[in-house]
């Protein structure tokens, strides 16, 4: 019970730090900017203007959520380390697993903010069930990115390398499905280099979450989301957050105070 109280305290102060750093205002500004851009392009479109608005708005809001969450996770952890706050916390009679659980819970609670705010905007574009699926998927996507960003900053301990690693992870995980389709639709591999490249893509697809299946704009445009999509998103999120939490805990226990 005491450990649960410690973890909840760490989570609460992590969320309070995000609010004090005006992260909510940044999310609101991103929402207003995305709405303005989508509305402007809707006026320029000759046909399917509503579909264009929904697709663009969904893509911009998703990218804004992921970028802001990853940036806050990394800069918050680096600031805490530079202020010796991490060393102080790890020197307390508290298991390091409790510290990591508190941080993950705090960053997870933070991800609820863009999911709720941008999910409310999605209600103007799609039926409630599709908007809810899109918002839940956005929440799960932000959880995965937050967990990986936390792992990166624990390992690399610097803002720029950690942010670059998190960005590369997100882009590759987003594009891996398309890369596999390109490989399958192309000519058959007839040399060793092509075979190695194809094998590397298959290995990446096995190891990485398929973020191209998350927060899909076509749910807002064509309203084709289903319970199977919800289950796939939930299972991948649970698996990868657990794996990255385990890797982060291993790295945390290696640190010497």
Short mmCIF file of C-alpha atoms in Angstrom, two decimals:
data_model
loop_
_atom_site.label_atom_id
_atom_site.label_comp_id
_atom_site.label_asym_id
_atom_site.label_seq_id
_atom_site.Cartn_x
_atom_site.Cartn_y
_atom_site.Cartn_z
CA UNK A 1 0.00 0.00 0.00
CA UNK A 2 2.87 2.38 0.82
CA UNK A 3 4.48 1.65 -2.55
CA UNK A 4 1.20 2.38 -4.31
CA UNK A 5 0.97 5.70 -2.47
CA UNK A 6 4.54 6.58 -3.53
CA UNK A 7 3.84 5.74 -7.15
CA UNK A 8 0.62 7.78 -7.16
CA UNK A 9 2.47 10.76 -5.65
CA UNK A 10 5.14 10.61 -8.36
CA UNK A 11 2.43 10.33 -11.02
CA UNK A 12 0.52 13.29 -9.60
CA UNK A 13 3.57 15.57 -9.52
CA UNK A 14 4.53 14.48 -13.04
CA UNK A 15 1.10 15.51 -14.30
CA UNK A 16 1.23 18.77 -12.33
CA UNK A 17 4.59 19.57 -13.92
CA UNK A 18 3.04 19.16 -17.37
CA UNK A 19 0.17 21.48 -16.49
CA UNK A 20 2.51 24.08 -15.00
CA UNK A 21 4.61 23.98 -18.16
CA UNK A 22 1.53 25.08 -20.13
CA UNK A 23 1.31 21.81 -22.03
CA UNK A 24 -2.48 22.02 -22.04
CA UNK A 25 -2.28 25.45 -23.69
CA UNK A 26 0.06 24.02 -26.32
CA UNK A 27 -2.46 21.27 -27.04
CA UNK A 28 -5.25 23.83 -27.38
CA UNK A 29 -3.08 25.93 -29.69
CA UNK A 30 -2.33 22.83 -31.80
CA UNK A 31 -6.05 22.06 -32.00
CA UNK A 32 -6.91 25.59 -33.10
CA UNK A 33 -4.10 25.59 -35.65
CA UNK A 34 -5.18 22.24 -37.08
CA UNK A 35 -8.82 23.36 -37.32
CA UNK A 36 -7.79 26.58 -39.06
CA UNK A 37 -5.55 24.76 -41.56
CA UNK A 38 -8.18 22.10 -42.28
CA UNK A 39 -10.84 24.76 -42.76
CA UNK A 40 -8.60 26.71 -45.14
CA UNK A 41 -7.84 23.65 -47.27
CA UNK A 42 -11.52 22.67 -47.23
CA UNK A 43 -12.33 25.97 -48.93
CA UNK A 44 -9.72 25.26 -51.61
CA UNK A 45 -10.92 21.72 -52.34
CA UNK A 46 -13.24 21.35 -55.31
CA UNK A 47 -14.62 17.93 -54.34
CA UNK A 48 -14.81 15.82 -51.17
CA UNK A 49 -13.99 18.84 -49.04
CA UNK A 50 -15.37 17.26 -45.86
CA UNK A 51 -13.30 14.11 -46.37
CA UNK A 52 -10.17 16.19 -46.96
CA UNK A 53 -10.83 18.19 -43.81
CA UNK A 54 -11.32 15.06 -41.70
CA UNK A 55 -8.21 13.33 -43.05
CA UNK A 56 -5.99 16.37 -42.61
CA UNK A 57 -7.32 17.20 -39.17
CA UNK A 58 -6.81 13.62 -37.98
CA UNK A 59 -3.23 13.48 -39.26
CA UNK A 60 -2.20 16.87 -37.84
CA UNK A 61 -3.75 16.21 -34.42
CA UNK A 62 -2.09 12.81 -34.21
CA UNK A 63 1.34 14.21 -35.02
CA UNK A 64 0.91 17.11 -32.60
CA UNK A 65 -0.07 14.73 -29.79
CA UNK A 66 2.86 12.40 -30.33
CA UNK A 67 5.40 15.21 -30.68
CA UNK A 68 4.27 17.11 -27.59
CA UNK A 69 4.05 13.99 -25.41
CA UNK A 70 7.47 12.69 -26.49
CA UNK A 71 9.10 16.10 -26.07
CA UNK A 72 7.66 16.60 -22.59
CA UNK A 73 8.67 13.10 -21.43
CA UNK A 74 12.26 13.57 -22.59
CA UNK A 75 12.78 17.15 -21.42
CA UNK A 76 11.12 16.46 -18.07
CA UNK A 77 13.33 13.47 -17.34
CA UNK A 78 16.51 15.27 -18.45
CA UNK A 79 15.63 18.31 -16.34
CA UNK A 80 15.02 16.08 -13.33
CA UNK A 81 18.37 14.38 -13.85
CA UNK A 82 20.22 17.70 -14.25
CA UNK A 83 18.61 19.03 -11.05
CA UNK A 84 19.74 15.86 -9.21
CA UNK A 85 16.10 15.04 -8.54
CA UNK A 86 16.50 11.56 -10.02
CA UNK A 87 19.47 10.80 -7.79
CA UNK A 88 17.58 12.02 -4.73
CA UNK A 89 14.54 9.89 -5.52
CA UNK A 90 16.59 6.78 -6.24
CA UNK A 91 18.52 7.27 -2.98
CA UNK A 92 15.29 7.07 -0.96
CA UNK A 93 14.18 3.73 0.55
CA UNK A 94 11.88 3.14 -2.40
CA UNK A 95 12.10 0.40 -5.03
CA UNK A 96 13.12 1.72 -8.39
CA UNK A 97 10.18 -0.14 -9.90
CA UNK A 98 7.88 2.13 -7.89
CA UNK A 99 9.61 5.21 -9.30
CA UNK A 100 9.30 3.92 -12.87
CA UNK A 101 5.66 2.93 -12.35
CA UNK A 102 4.88 6.39 -11.00
CA UNK A 103 6.54 8.08 -13.97
CA UNK A 104 4.74 5.84 -16.46
CA UNK A 105 1.43 6.47 -14.72
CA UNK A 106 2.03 10.23 -14.77
CA UNK A 107 2.94 10.27 -18.43
CA UNK A 108 -0.01 7.97 -19.16
CA UNK A 109 -2.36 10.39 -17.41
CA UNK A 110 -0.82 13.20 -19.45
CA UNK A 111 -1.68 11.36 -22.66
CA UNK A 112 -5.36 11.48 -21.67
CA UNK A 113 -5.37 15.24 -22.27
CA UNK A 114 -4.82 15.17 -26.06
CA UNK A 115 -7.03 12.08 -26.39
CA UNK A 116 -9.97 13.85 -24.74
CA UNK A 117 -9.40 17.23 -26.37
CA UNK A 118 -8.80 15.96 -29.88
CA UNK A 119 -11.42 13.22 -29.50
CA UNK A 120 -13.98 15.96 -28.83
CA UNK A 121 -12.97 17.59 -32.12
CA UNK A 122 -13.35 14.26 -33.88
CA UNK A 123 -17.02 14.19 -32.82
CA UNK A 124 -17.61 17.00 -35.30
CA UNK A 125 -16.25 14.84 -38.12
CA UNK A 126 -17.47 11.30 -37.44
CA UNK A 127 -20.16 9.34 -35.58
CA UNK A 128 -19.59 8.97 -31.82
CA UNK A 129 -18.41 5.35 -32.03
CA UNK A 130 -15.81 6.18 -34.69
CA UNK A 131 -14.65 9.29 -32.83
CA UNK A 132 -14.34 7.27 -29.61
CA UNK A 133 -12.32 4.57 -31.39
CA UNK A 134 -10.04 7.22 -32.89
CA UNK A 135 -9.56 8.94 -29.51
CA UNK A 136 -8.84 5.65 -27.70
CA UNK A 137 -6.35 4.70 -30.38
CA UNK A 138 -4.68 8.11 -30.05
CA UNK A 139 -4.39 7.53 -26.31
CA UNK A 140 -2.78 4.13 -26.87
CA UNK A 141 -0.40 5.56 -29.48
CA UNK A 142 0.69 8.26 -27.04
CA UNK A 143 1.19 5.64 -24.32
CA UNK A 144 3.53 3.65 -26.55
CA UNK A 145 5.46 6.76 -27.57
CA UNK A 146 5.70 7.94 -23.95
CA UNK A 147 7.00 4.55 -22.79
CA UNK A 148 9.59 4.42 -25.57
CA UNK A 149 10.63 8.03 -24.95
CA UNK A 150 11.12 7.22 -21.26
CA UNK A 151 13.26 4.22 -22.21
CA UNK A 152 15.32 6.38 -24.60
CA UNK A 153 16.00 9.09 -22.03
CA UNK A 154 16.93 6.57 -19.33
CA UNK A 155 19.42 5.01 -21.73
CA UNK A 156 20.79 8.02 -23.64
CA UNK A 157 20.35 10.69 -20.91
CA UNK A 158 20.45 13.59 -23.38
CA UNK A 159 17.57 15.48 -25.00
CA UNK A 160 18.68 15.45 -28.64
CA UNK A 161 19.74 11.78 -28.95
CA UNK A 162 16.65 10.62 -27.04
CA UNK A 163 14.31 12.76 -29.15
CA UNK A 164 15.99 11.58 -32.36
CA UNK A 165 15.65 7.94 -31.30
CA UNK A 166 11.98 8.41 -30.35
CA UNK A 167 11.29 10.15 -33.67
CA UNK A 168 13.01 7.40 -35.66
CA UNK A 169 11.08 4.73 -33.75
CA UNK A 170 7.77 6.45 -34.43
CA UNK A 171 8.41 7.06 -38.14
CA UNK A 172 9.60 3.51 -38.80
CA UNK A 173 6.72 1.99 -36.80
CA UNK A 174 4.30 4.17 -38.78
CA UNK A 175 5.83 3.26 -42.14
CA UNK A 176 6.67 -0.42 -41.66
CA UNK A 177 3.35 -1.64 -43.06
CA UNK A 178 3.75 0.45 -46.21
CA UNK A 179 7.35 -0.71 -46.63
CA UNK A 180 6.27 -4.33 -46.45
CA UNK A 181 3.57 -3.73 -49.06
CA UNK A 182 6.13 -2.10 -51.34
CA UNK A 183 8.41 -5.09 -50.92
CA UNK A 184 5.60 -7.55 -51.71
CA UNK A 185 4.40 -5.62 -54.76
CA UNK A 186 7.90 -5.23 -56.16
CA UNK A 187 9.93 -7.69 -58.15
CA UNK A 188 11.04 -10.89 -56.48
CA UNK A 189 14.36 -10.64 -54.70
CA UNK A 190 17.02 -12.01 -57.05
CA UNK A 191 20.21 -11.10 -55.20
CA UNK A 192 21.61 -11.34 -51.71
CA UNK A 193 21.24 -7.61 -50.98
CA UNK A 194 17.53 -7.60 -51.75
CA UNK A 195 17.00 -10.74 -49.70
CA UNK A 196 18.81 -9.22 -46.71
CA UNK A 197 16.79 -6.01 -47.04
CA UNK A 198 13.54 -7.96 -47.23
CA UNK A 199 14.51 -10.04 -44.22
CA UNK A 200 15.39 -6.90 -42.30
CA UNK A 201 11.98 -5.40 -43.04
CA UNK A 202 10.24 -8.56 -41.89
CA UNK A 203 12.27 -8.56 -38.68
CA UNK A 204 11.42 -4.91 -38.01
CA UNK A 205 7.75 -5.64 -38.64
CA UNK A 206 7.95 -8.46 -36.10
CA UNK A 207 9.65 -6.33 -33.44
CA UNK A 208 7.92 -2.97 -33.85
CA UNK A 209 4.31 -2.04 -33.10
CA UNK A 210 2.27 -1.46 -36.24
CA UNK A 211 1.41 2.16 -35.55
CA UNK A 212 -0.04 2.45 -39.04
CA UNK A 213 -3.02 0.55 -37.60
CA UNK A 214 -3.46 3.18 -34.86
CA UNK A 215 -5.47 6.42 -35.05
CA UNK A 216 -6.33 5.96 -38.69
CA UNK A 217 -7.77 8.97 -40.49
CA UNK A 218 -10.03 6.74 -42.60
CA UNK A 219 -12.04 6.02 -39.44
CA UNK A 220 -13.00 9.70 -39.46
CA UNK A 221 -13.48 9.83 -43.23
CA UNK A 222 -15.20 6.54 -44.12
CA UNK A 223 -16.30 5.41 -40.63
CA UNK A 224 -15.00 1.87 -41.11
CA UNK A 225 -13.53 1.23 -37.65
CA UNK A 226 -14.62 -1.94 -35.87
CA UNK A 227 -14.23 -3.89 -32.66
CA UNK A 228 -11.42 -5.88 -34.26
CA UNK A 229 -9.45 -2.65 -34.74
CA UNK A 230 -10.05 -1.76 -31.10
CA UNK A 231 -8.82 -5.16 -29.94
CA UNK A 232 -5.70 -5.01 -32.12
CA UNK A 233 -4.81 -1.57 -30.78
CA UNK A 234 -5.39 -2.58 -27.15
CA UNK A 235 -3.34 -5.80 -27.42
CA UNK A 236 -0.38 -4.11 -29.11
CA UNK A 237 -0.42 -1.30 -26.57
CA UNK A 238 -0.44 -3.63 -23.57
CA UNK A 239 2.36 -5.74 -25.05
CA UNK A 240 4.71 -2.95 -26.06
CA UNK A 241 4.19 -0.76 -22.99
CA UNK A 242 4.98 -3.79 -20.80
CA UNK A 243 8.08 -4.64 -22.85
CA UNK A 244 9.43 -1.09 -22.77
CA UNK A 245 8.65 -0.74 -19.08
CA UNK A 246 10.63 -3.92 -18.44
CA UNK A 247 13.56 -2.65 -20.51
CA UNK A 248 13.45 0.71 -18.72
CA UNK A 249 13.39 -1.00 -15.33
CA UNK A 250 16.43 -3.11 -16.28
CA UNK A 251 18.32 0.04 -17.29
CA UNK A 252 17.23 1.85 -14.15
CA UNK A 253 18.52 -0.89 -11.87
CA UNK A 254 21.91 -0.72 -13.60
CA UNK A 255 22.38 2.91 -12.56
CA UNK A 256 24.74 3.52 -9.66
CA UNK A 257 23.92 6.28 -7.16
#
